[in-house]
PDB file of C-alpha atoms in Angstrom:
ATOM      1  CA  GLN A  18      -0.171   0.010   0.151  1.00  0.00           C
ATOM      2  CA  VAL A  19       1.440   3.142  -1.223  1.00  0.00           C
ATOM      3  CA  GLN A  20       1.481   6.033   1.285  1.00  0.00           C
ATOM      4  CA  LEU A  21       2.575   9.911   0.810  1.00  0.00           C
ATOM      5  CA  GLN A  22       3.331  12.507   3.690  1.00  0.00           C
ATOM      6  CA  GLU A  23       4.096  16.077   3.327  1.00  0.00           C
ATOM      7  CA  LEU A  24       7.161  17.486   5.658  1.00  0.00           C
ATOM      8  CA  GLY A  25       8.061  21.013   5.771  1.00  0.00           C
ATOM      9  CA  PRO A  26       7.141  24.262   7.745  1.00  0.00           C
ATOM     10  CA  GLY A  27       3.674  25.412   8.053  1.00  0.00           C
ATOM     11  CA  LEU A  28       5.156  29.448   8.017  1.00  0.00           C
ATOM     12  CA  VAL A  29       6.948  30.992   5.522  1.00  0.00           C
ATOM     13  CA  LYS A  30       7.801  34.815   5.317  1.00  0.00           C
ATOM     14  CA  PRO A  31       7.097  36.691   2.234  1.00  0.00           C
ATOM     15  CA  SER A  32       9.583  36.664  -0.487  1.00  0.00           C
ATOM     16  CA  GLN A  33      11.373  33.626   1.043  1.00  0.00           C
ATOM     17  CA  THR A  34      11.141  30.370  -0.520  1.00  0.00           C
ATOM     18  CA  LEU A  35       8.635  27.359   0.430  1.00  0.00           C
ATOM     19  CA  SER A  36      10.162  24.154   0.648  1.00  0.00           C
ATOM     20  CA  LEU A  37       8.120  20.726   1.032  1.00  0.00           C
ATOM     21  CA  THR A  38       9.297  17.426   1.072  1.00  0.00           C
ATOM     22  CA  CYS A  39       6.740  14.407   0.604  1.00  0.00           C
ATOM     23  CA  SER A  40       8.207  10.726   1.804  1.00  0.00           C
ATOM     24  CA  VAL A  41       6.897   7.887  -0.050  1.00  0.00           C
ATOM     25  CA  SER A  42       6.372   4.229   1.338  1.00  0.00           C
ATOM     26  CA  GLY A  43       5.030   1.630  -0.281  1.00  0.00           C
ATOM     27  CA  ALA A  44       6.854   2.236  -3.671  1.00  0.00           C
ATOM     28  CA  SER A  45      10.175   3.591  -4.901  1.00  0.00           C
ATOM     29  CA  VAL A  46      10.392   6.840  -6.293  1.00  0.00           C
ATOM     30  CA  SER A  47      13.220   5.751  -8.691  1.00  0.00           C
ATOM     31  CA  SER A  48      11.230   2.532 -10.229  1.00  0.00           C
ATOM     32  CA  GLY A  49       9.977   4.569 -13.375  1.00  0.00           C
ATOM     33  CA  THR A  50       6.707   3.034 -13.014  1.00  0.00           C
ATOM     34  CA  TYR A  51       4.939   6.408 -11.738  1.00  0.00           C
ATOM     35  CA  TYR A  52       5.135   9.924 -11.802  1.00  0.00           C
ATOM     36  CA  TRP A  53       5.061  12.260  -8.732  1.00  0.00           C
ATOM     37  CA  SER A  54       3.419  15.450  -8.626  1.00  0.00           C
ATOM     38  CA  TRP A  55       2.430  18.289  -6.240  1.00  0.00           C
ATOM     39  CA  ILE A  56      -1.129  19.810  -6.254  1.00  0.00           C
ATOM     40  CA  ARG A  57      -2.245  23.026  -3.806  1.00  0.00           C
ATOM     41  CA  GLN A  58      -5.713  24.210  -2.712  1.00  0.00           C
ATOM     42  CA  PRO A  59      -6.013  27.764  -1.201  1.00  0.00           C
ATOM     43  CA  ALA A  60      -8.712  27.528   1.836  1.00  0.00           C
ATOM     44  CA  GLY A  61     -12.267  27.296   0.526  1.00  0.00           C
ATOM     45  CA  LYS A  62     -11.234  27.215  -3.169  1.00  0.00           C
ATOM     46  CA  GLY A  63     -10.196  24.704  -5.720  1.00  0.00           C
ATOM     47  CA  LEU A  64      -7.062  22.426  -6.813  1.00  0.00           C
ATOM     48  CA  GLU A  65      -4.249  23.880  -8.829  1.00  0.00           C
ATOM     49  CA  TRP A  66      -1.490  21.439 -10.397  1.00  0.00           C
ATOM     50  CA  ILE A  67       1.820  22.758  -9.612  1.00  0.00           C
ATOM     51  CA  GLY A  68       3.905  19.885 -11.646  1.00  0.00           C
ATOM     52  CA  ARG A  69       5.206  16.302 -11.898  1.00  0.00           C
ATOM     53  CA  ILE A  70       7.983  14.852 -11.910  1.00  0.00           C
ATOM     54  CA  TYR A  71       9.660  11.113 -13.156  1.00  0.00           C
ATOM     55  CA  THR A  72      12.728   9.147 -12.395  1.00  0.00           C
ATOM     56  CA  SER A  73      13.612   9.881 -16.246  1.00  0.00           C
ATOM     57  CA  GLY A  74      13.384  13.329 -18.002  1.00  0.00           C
ATOM     58  CA  ASN A  75      12.771  17.044 -16.847  1.00  0.00           C
ATOM     59  CA  PRO A  76       9.881  17.949 -14.505  1.00  0.00           C
ATOM     60  CA  ASN A  77       6.851  19.383 -16.044  1.00  0.00           C
ATOM     61  CA  TYR A  78       5.444  22.485 -14.367  1.00  0.00           C
ATOM     62  CA  ASN A  79       2.459  24.620 -14.559  1.00  0.00           C
ATOM     63  CA  PRO A  80       3.276  27.739 -16.831  1.00  0.00           C
ATOM     64  CA  SER A  81       1.394  29.774 -14.259  1.00  0.00           C
ATOM     65  CA  LEU A  82       4.283  29.000 -11.653  1.00  0.00           C
ATOM     66  CA  LYS A  83       6.996  27.805 -13.607  1.00  0.00           C
ATOM     67  CA  SER A  84       9.295  30.754 -13.176  1.00  0.00           C
ATOM     68  CA  ARG A  85       9.529  30.012  -9.162  1.00  0.00           C
ATOM     69  CA  VAL A  86       9.162  26.143  -9.139  1.00  0.00           C
ATOM     70  CA  THR A  87      11.638  23.424  -8.850  1.00  0.00           C
ATOM     71  CA  MET A  88      10.832  19.779  -7.970  1.00  0.00           C
ATOM     72  CA  SER A  89      13.588  17.068  -7.049  1.00  0.00           C
ATOM     73  CA  LEU A  90      13.754  13.475  -6.461  1.00  0.00           C
ATOM     74  CA  ASP A  91      15.765  11.979  -3.670  1.00  0.00           C
ATOM     75  CA  THR A  92      16.006   8.292  -4.690  1.00  0.00           C
ATOM     76  CA  SER A  93      18.339   7.501  -1.487  1.00  0.00           C
ATOM     77  CA  LYS A  94      15.457   8.810   0.952  1.00  0.00           C
ATOM     78  CA  ASN A  95      12.669   7.578  -1.632  1.00  0.00           C
ATOM     79  CA  GLN A  96      11.128  11.256  -1.444  1.00  0.00           C
ATOM     80  CA  PHE A  97      10.372  13.908  -3.744  1.00  0.00           C
ATOM     81  CA  SER A  98      10.709  17.630  -3.024  1.00  0.00           C
ATOM     82  CA  LEU A  99       8.887  21.052  -3.987  1.00  0.00           C
ATOM     83  CA  ASN A 100      10.512  24.720  -4.042  1.00  0.00           C
ATOM     84  CA  LEU A 101       8.716  27.693  -4.269  1.00  0.00           C
ATOM     85  CA  THR A 102      10.667  30.621  -4.393  1.00  0.00           C
ATOM     86  CA  SER A 103       9.463  34.474  -3.777  1.00  0.00           C
ATOM     87  CA  VAL A 104       6.520  33.467  -1.935  1.00  0.00           C
ATOM     88  CA  THR A 105       3.289  36.090  -1.174  1.00  0.00           C
ATOM     89  CA  ALA A 106       0.330  35.699   0.406  1.00  0.00           C
ATOM     90  CA  ALA A 107      -1.257  34.150  -2.468  1.00  0.00           C
ATOM     91  CA  ASP A 108       0.975  31.092  -2.081  1.00  0.00           C
ATOM     92  CA  THR A 109      -0.974  30.283   0.974  1.00  0.00           C
ATOM     93  CA  ALA A 110      -2.654  27.136   0.592  1.00  0.00           C
ATOM     94  CA  VAL A 111      -2.881  23.246   1.717  1.00  0.00           C
ATOM     95  CA  TYR A 112      -0.088  21.390  -0.396  1.00  0.00           C
ATOM     96  CA  TYR A 113      -0.695  17.799  -1.065  1.00  0.00           C
ATOM     97  CA  CYS A 114       1.789  15.483  -2.688  1.00  0.00           C
ATOM     98  CA  ALA A 115       0.182  12.698  -5.273  1.00  0.00           C
ATOM     99  CA  LYS A 116       1.105   9.825  -7.279  1.00  0.00           C
ATOM    100  CA  LEU A 117       0.554  10.217 -10.639  1.00  0.00           C
ATOM    101  CA  ILE A 118      -0.848   7.280 -13.142  1.00  0.00           C
ATOM    102  CA  ARG A 119       0.022   7.326 -16.621  1.00  0.00           C
ATOM    103  CA  PRO A 120      -1.099   7.486 -19.517  1.00  0.00           C
ATOM    104  CA  GLN A 121      -4.473   8.448 -18.208  1.00  0.00           C
ATOM    105  CA  TRP A 122      -2.717  11.090 -15.597  1.00  0.00           C
ATOM    106  CA  TYR A 123      -4.806  10.488 -12.698  1.00  0.00           C
ATOM    107  CA  PHE A 124      -3.866  11.136  -9.311  1.00  0.00           C
ATOM    108  CA  ASP A 125      -4.646   7.549  -7.099  1.00  0.00           C
ATOM    109  CA  VAL A 126      -2.723   8.309  -3.760  1.00  0.00           C
ATOM    110  CA  TRP A 127      -2.510  11.665  -2.110  1.00  0.00           C
ATOM    111  CA  GLY A 128      -1.007  12.569   1.007  1.00  0.00           C
ATOM    112  CA  ARG A 129      -3.047  14.144   3.562  1.00  0.00           C
ATOM    113  CA  GLY A 130      -1.906  17.615   2.763  1.00  0.00           C
ATOM    114  CA  THR A 131       0.036  20.294   4.627  1.00  0.00           C
ATOM    115  CA  LEU A 132      -0.919  23.789   5.711  1.00  0.00           C
ATOM    116  CA  VAL A 133       1.747  26.601   4.353  1.00  0.00           C
ATOM    117  CA  THR A 134       0.797  29.732   5.560  1.00  0.00           C
ATOM    118  CA  VAL A 135       2.906  32.830   4.084  1.00  0.00           C
ATOM    119  CA  SER A 136       3.211  35.878   6.602  1.00  0.00           C
ATOM    120  CA  SER A 137       5.627  37.951   8.124  1.00  0.00           C
TER     121      SER A 137
ATOM    122  CA  ASP B  18      -5.124  25.898 -20.590  1.00  0.00           C
ATOM    123  CA  ILE B  19      -7.807  23.766 -20.827  1.00  0.00           C
ATOM    124  CA  GLN B  20     -10.756  25.217 -18.636  1.00  0.00           C
ATOM    125  CA  MET B  21     -12.697  22.696 -16.813  1.00  0.00           C
ATOM    126  CA  THR B  22     -16.647  24.018 -15.659  1.00  0.00           C
ATOM    127  CA  GLN B  23     -18.687  21.896 -13.336  1.00  0.00           C
ATOM    128  CA  SER B  24     -22.239  22.333 -12.933  1.00  0.00           C
ATOM    129  CA  PRO B  25     -24.227  22.808 -10.535  1.00  0.00           C
ATOM    130  CA  SER B  26     -21.866  24.556  -8.159  1.00  0.00           C
ATOM    131  CA  SER B  27     -23.586  23.095  -5.666  1.00  0.00           C
ATOM    132  CA  LEU B  28     -26.853  21.050  -4.793  1.00  0.00           C
ATOM    133  CA  SER B  29     -28.772  19.790  -2.275  1.00  0.00           C
ATOM    134  CA  ALA B  30     -29.965  16.254  -2.314  1.00  0.00           C
ATOM    135  CA  SER B  31     -31.360  13.543   0.161  1.00  0.00           C
ATOM    136  CA  ILE B  32     -30.391  10.032   0.986  1.00  0.00           C
ATOM    137  CA  GLY B  33     -31.326   7.597  -1.693  1.00  0.00           C
ATOM    138  CA  ASP B  34     -31.336  10.541  -4.364  1.00  0.00           C
ATOM    139  CA  ARG B  35     -29.744  10.270  -7.865  1.00  0.00           C
ATOM    140  CA  VAL B  36     -27.473  12.814  -8.286  1.00  0.00           C
ATOM    141  CA  THR B  37     -25.955  14.027 -11.494  1.00  0.00           C
ATOM    142  CA  ILE B  38     -22.914  16.413 -11.904  1.00  0.00           C
ATOM    143  CA  THR B  39     -21.803  17.762 -15.148  1.00  0.00           C
ATOM    144  CA  CYS B  40     -18.112  18.660 -16.093  1.00  0.00           C
ATOM    145  CA  ARG B  41     -17.486  20.557 -19.477  1.00  0.00           C
ATOM    146  CA  ALA B  42     -13.972  20.974 -21.251  1.00  0.00           C
ATOM    147  CA  SER B  43     -13.219  24.458 -23.118  1.00  0.00           C
ATOM    148  CA  GLN B  44     -11.943  21.890 -25.872  1.00  0.00           C
ATOM    149  CA  THR B  45     -12.022  18.079 -26.495  1.00  0.00           C
ATOM    150  CA  ILE B  46     -10.353  15.876 -24.334  1.00  0.00           C
ATOM    151  CA  SER B  47     -11.183  12.519 -25.767  1.00  0.00           C
ATOM    152  CA  SER B  48     -11.924  10.433 -22.577  1.00  0.00           C
ATOM    153  CA  TYR B  49      -9.220  12.080 -20.472  1.00  0.00           C
ATOM    154  CA  LEU B  50     -11.374  12.973 -17.818  1.00  0.00           C
ATOM    155  CA  ASN B  51     -11.056  12.097 -13.741  1.00  0.00           C
ATOM    156  CA  TRP B  52     -13.272  12.423 -10.916  1.00  0.00           C
ATOM    157  CA  TYR B  53     -12.608  13.078  -7.179  1.00  0.00           C
ATOM    158  CA  HIS B  54     -14.531  13.491  -4.398  1.00  0.00           C
ATOM    159  CA  GLN B  55     -13.268  15.525  -1.220  1.00  0.00           C
ATOM    160  CA  LYS B  56     -14.443  15.625   2.205  1.00  0.00           C
ATOM    161  CA  PRO B  57     -13.865  18.818   4.806  1.00  0.00           C
ATOM    162  CA  GLY B  58     -10.068  18.394   5.848  1.00  0.00           C
ATOM    163  CA  LYS B  59      -9.045  15.730   3.833  1.00  0.00           C
ATOM    164  CA  ALA B  60      -7.305  14.722   0.634  1.00  0.00           C
ATOM    165  CA  PRO B  61      -9.426  14.254  -2.302  1.00  0.00           C
ATOM    166  CA  ASN B  62     -10.072  10.828  -3.724  1.00  0.00           C
ATOM    167  CA  LEU B  63      -9.868   9.296  -6.710  1.00  0.00           C
ATOM    168  CA  LEU B  64     -13.484   7.979  -8.118  1.00  0.00           C
ATOM    169  CA  ILE B  65     -13.364   7.566 -11.680  1.00  0.00           C
ATOM    170  CA  TYR B  66     -10.796   7.654 -14.297  1.00  0.00           C
ATOM    171  CA  ALA B  67     -10.659   7.791 -18.062  1.00  0.00           C
ATOM    172  CA  ALA B  68     -14.399   9.020 -17.903  1.00  0.00           C
ATOM    173  CA  SER B  69     -15.934   5.642 -16.934  1.00  0.00           C
ATOM    174  CA  SER B  70     -13.539   3.446 -15.444  1.00  0.00           C
ATOM    175  CA  LEU B  71     -14.344   2.770 -11.605  1.00  0.00           C
ATOM    176  CA  GLN B  72     -11.515   3.110  -9.441  1.00  0.00           C
ATOM    177  CA  SER B  73     -10.610   0.007  -7.281  1.00  0.00           C
ATOM    178  CA  GLY B  74     -12.648   0.067  -4.026  1.00  0.00           C
ATOM    179  CA  VAL B  75     -14.887   2.727  -4.877  1.00  0.00           C
ATOM    180  CA  PRO B  76     -18.722   1.693  -4.830  1.00  0.00           C
ATOM    181  CA  SER B  77     -20.540   0.749  -7.641  1.00  0.00           C
ATOM    182  CA  ARG B  78     -23.333   3.417  -7.043  1.00  0.00           C
ATOM    183  CA  PHE B  79     -20.598   5.899  -8.744  1.00  0.00           C
ATOM    184  CA  SER B  80     -20.503   6.014 -12.449  1.00  0.00           C
ATOM    185  CA  GLY B  81     -19.034   8.285 -15.107  1.00  0.00           C
ATOM    186  CA  SER B  82     -19.766   8.953 -18.709  1.00  0.00           C
ATOM    187  CA  GLY B  83     -18.823  11.156 -21.654  1.00  0.00           C
ATOM    188  CA  SER B  84     -16.366  12.130 -24.202  1.00  0.00           C
ATOM    189  CA  GLY B  85     -15.045  14.872 -26.153  1.00  0.00           C
ATOM    190  CA  THR B  86     -16.052  18.083 -23.742  1.00  0.00           C
ATOM    191  CA  ASP B  87     -19.312  16.628 -21.893  1.00  0.00           C
ATOM    192  CA  PHE B  88     -18.806  14.484 -18.921  1.00  0.00           C
ATOM    193  CA  THR B  89     -21.408  13.330 -16.116  1.00  0.00           C
ATOM    194  CA  LEU B  90     -20.947  11.744 -12.651  1.00  0.00           C
ATOM    195  CA  THR B  91     -23.592   9.870 -11.347  1.00  0.00           C
ATOM    196  CA  ILE B  92     -24.398   8.616  -8.266  1.00  0.00           C
ATOM    197  CA  SER B  93     -27.275   6.365  -8.025  1.00  0.00           C
ATOM    198  CA  SER B  94     -28.420   6.333  -4.479  1.00  0.00           C
ATOM    199  CA  LEU B  95     -26.971   8.856  -2.711  1.00  0.00           C
ATOM    200  CA  GLN B  96     -25.439   7.897   0.869  1.00  0.00           C
ATOM    201  CA  PRO B  97     -24.506   9.523   3.842  1.00  0.00           C
ATOM    202  CA  GLU B  98     -20.530   9.542   3.216  1.00  0.00           C
ATOM    203  CA  ASP B  99     -21.243  11.014  -0.427  1.00  0.00           C
ATOM    204  CA  PHE B 100     -21.914  14.320   1.136  1.00  0.00           C
ATOM    205  CA  ALA B 101     -18.744  16.141  -0.212  1.00  0.00           C
ATOM    206  CA  THR B 102     -17.386  18.299  -2.889  1.00  0.00           C
ATOM    207  CA  TYR B 103     -16.789  16.566  -6.319  1.00  0.00           C
ATOM    208  CA  TYR B 104     -13.843  17.582  -8.969  1.00  0.00           C
ATOM    209  CA  CYS B 105     -13.341  16.896 -12.450  1.00  0.00           C
ATOM    210  CA  GLN B 106     -10.116  16.974 -13.840  1.00  0.00           C
ATOM    211  CA  GLN B 107      -8.735  16.577 -17.360  1.00  0.00           C
ATOM    212  CA  SER B 108      -5.535  14.809 -18.201  1.00  0.00           C
ATOM    213  CA  TYR B 109      -5.650  15.211 -21.849  1.00  0.00           C
ATOM    214  CA  SER B 110      -2.526  18.063 -21.880  1.00  0.00           C
ATOM    215  CA  THR B 111      -0.688  19.872 -19.362  1.00  0.00           C
ATOM    216  CA  PRO B 112      -1.139  21.837 -17.207  1.00  0.00           C
ATOM    217  CA  LEU B 113      -3.494  19.449 -15.415  1.00  0.00           C
ATOM    218  CA  THR B 114      -6.599  21.394 -14.873  1.00  0.00           C
ATOM    219  CA  PHE B 115      -9.374  20.716 -12.345  1.00  0.00           C
ATOM    220  CA  GLY B 116     -13.020  21.925 -12.372  1.00  0.00           C
ATOM    221  CA  GLY B 117     -14.398  24.309  -9.746  1.00  0.00           C
ATOM    222  CA  GLY B 118     -15.980  21.904  -7.742  1.00  0.00           C
ATOM    223  CA  THR B 119     -19.533  20.811  -6.924  1.00  0.00           C
ATOM    224  CA  LYS B 120     -20.473  20.683  -3.441  1.00  0.00           C
ATOM    225  CA  VAL B 121     -23.317  17.971  -2.738  1.00  0.00           C
ATOM    226  CA  GLU B 122     -25.132  18.930   0.654  1.00  0.00           C
ATOM    227  CA  ILE B 123     -28.158  17.413   2.470  1.00  0.00           C
TER     228      ILE B 123
END
């Protein structure tokens, strides 16, 4: 059974970098079978896809965030990470990591989510 | 980006009711359409993928249909645990995008 868990600070100051890690159990991030993704949800609002990463090839980011986003894999720790630079209050949201199944590209396993608040 | 429009944005229903939620894509997406539901404070949960395939473990009262631009999620007999917000998601092209959600209330 695959499980995901988001880890990281719950409070980030404006203009700083938001850094989150997703710890994966029950599957290997380096297996090549799955893609790994981040999605966020501001309070009371809908879901926004941030990007996806795979063991081979370049990450794929949402163009709306592309200039500020970096995703990476850490195969030694079986986890993947999100960095979002120059954050503002608009980046305050619950951030989810998820497993992405191709070729239909649906999210079949989600982490519980972590609330990140951008405030001084 | 492909825009996904759900209707209605909210609905009221009773236990045992048949409920239908519609999702429309701004361009054709073939059958690259997935459905999730989300309860307050929880992560979304996959119900249907590829427009009409039931995810393992999801009750058979959930069904999906459609292709091209118009899609439907149907709950044949609403149960207490089905009161939640439902989202469609297109997976035809990146960026992957979601509908605005449909809140199903008592």
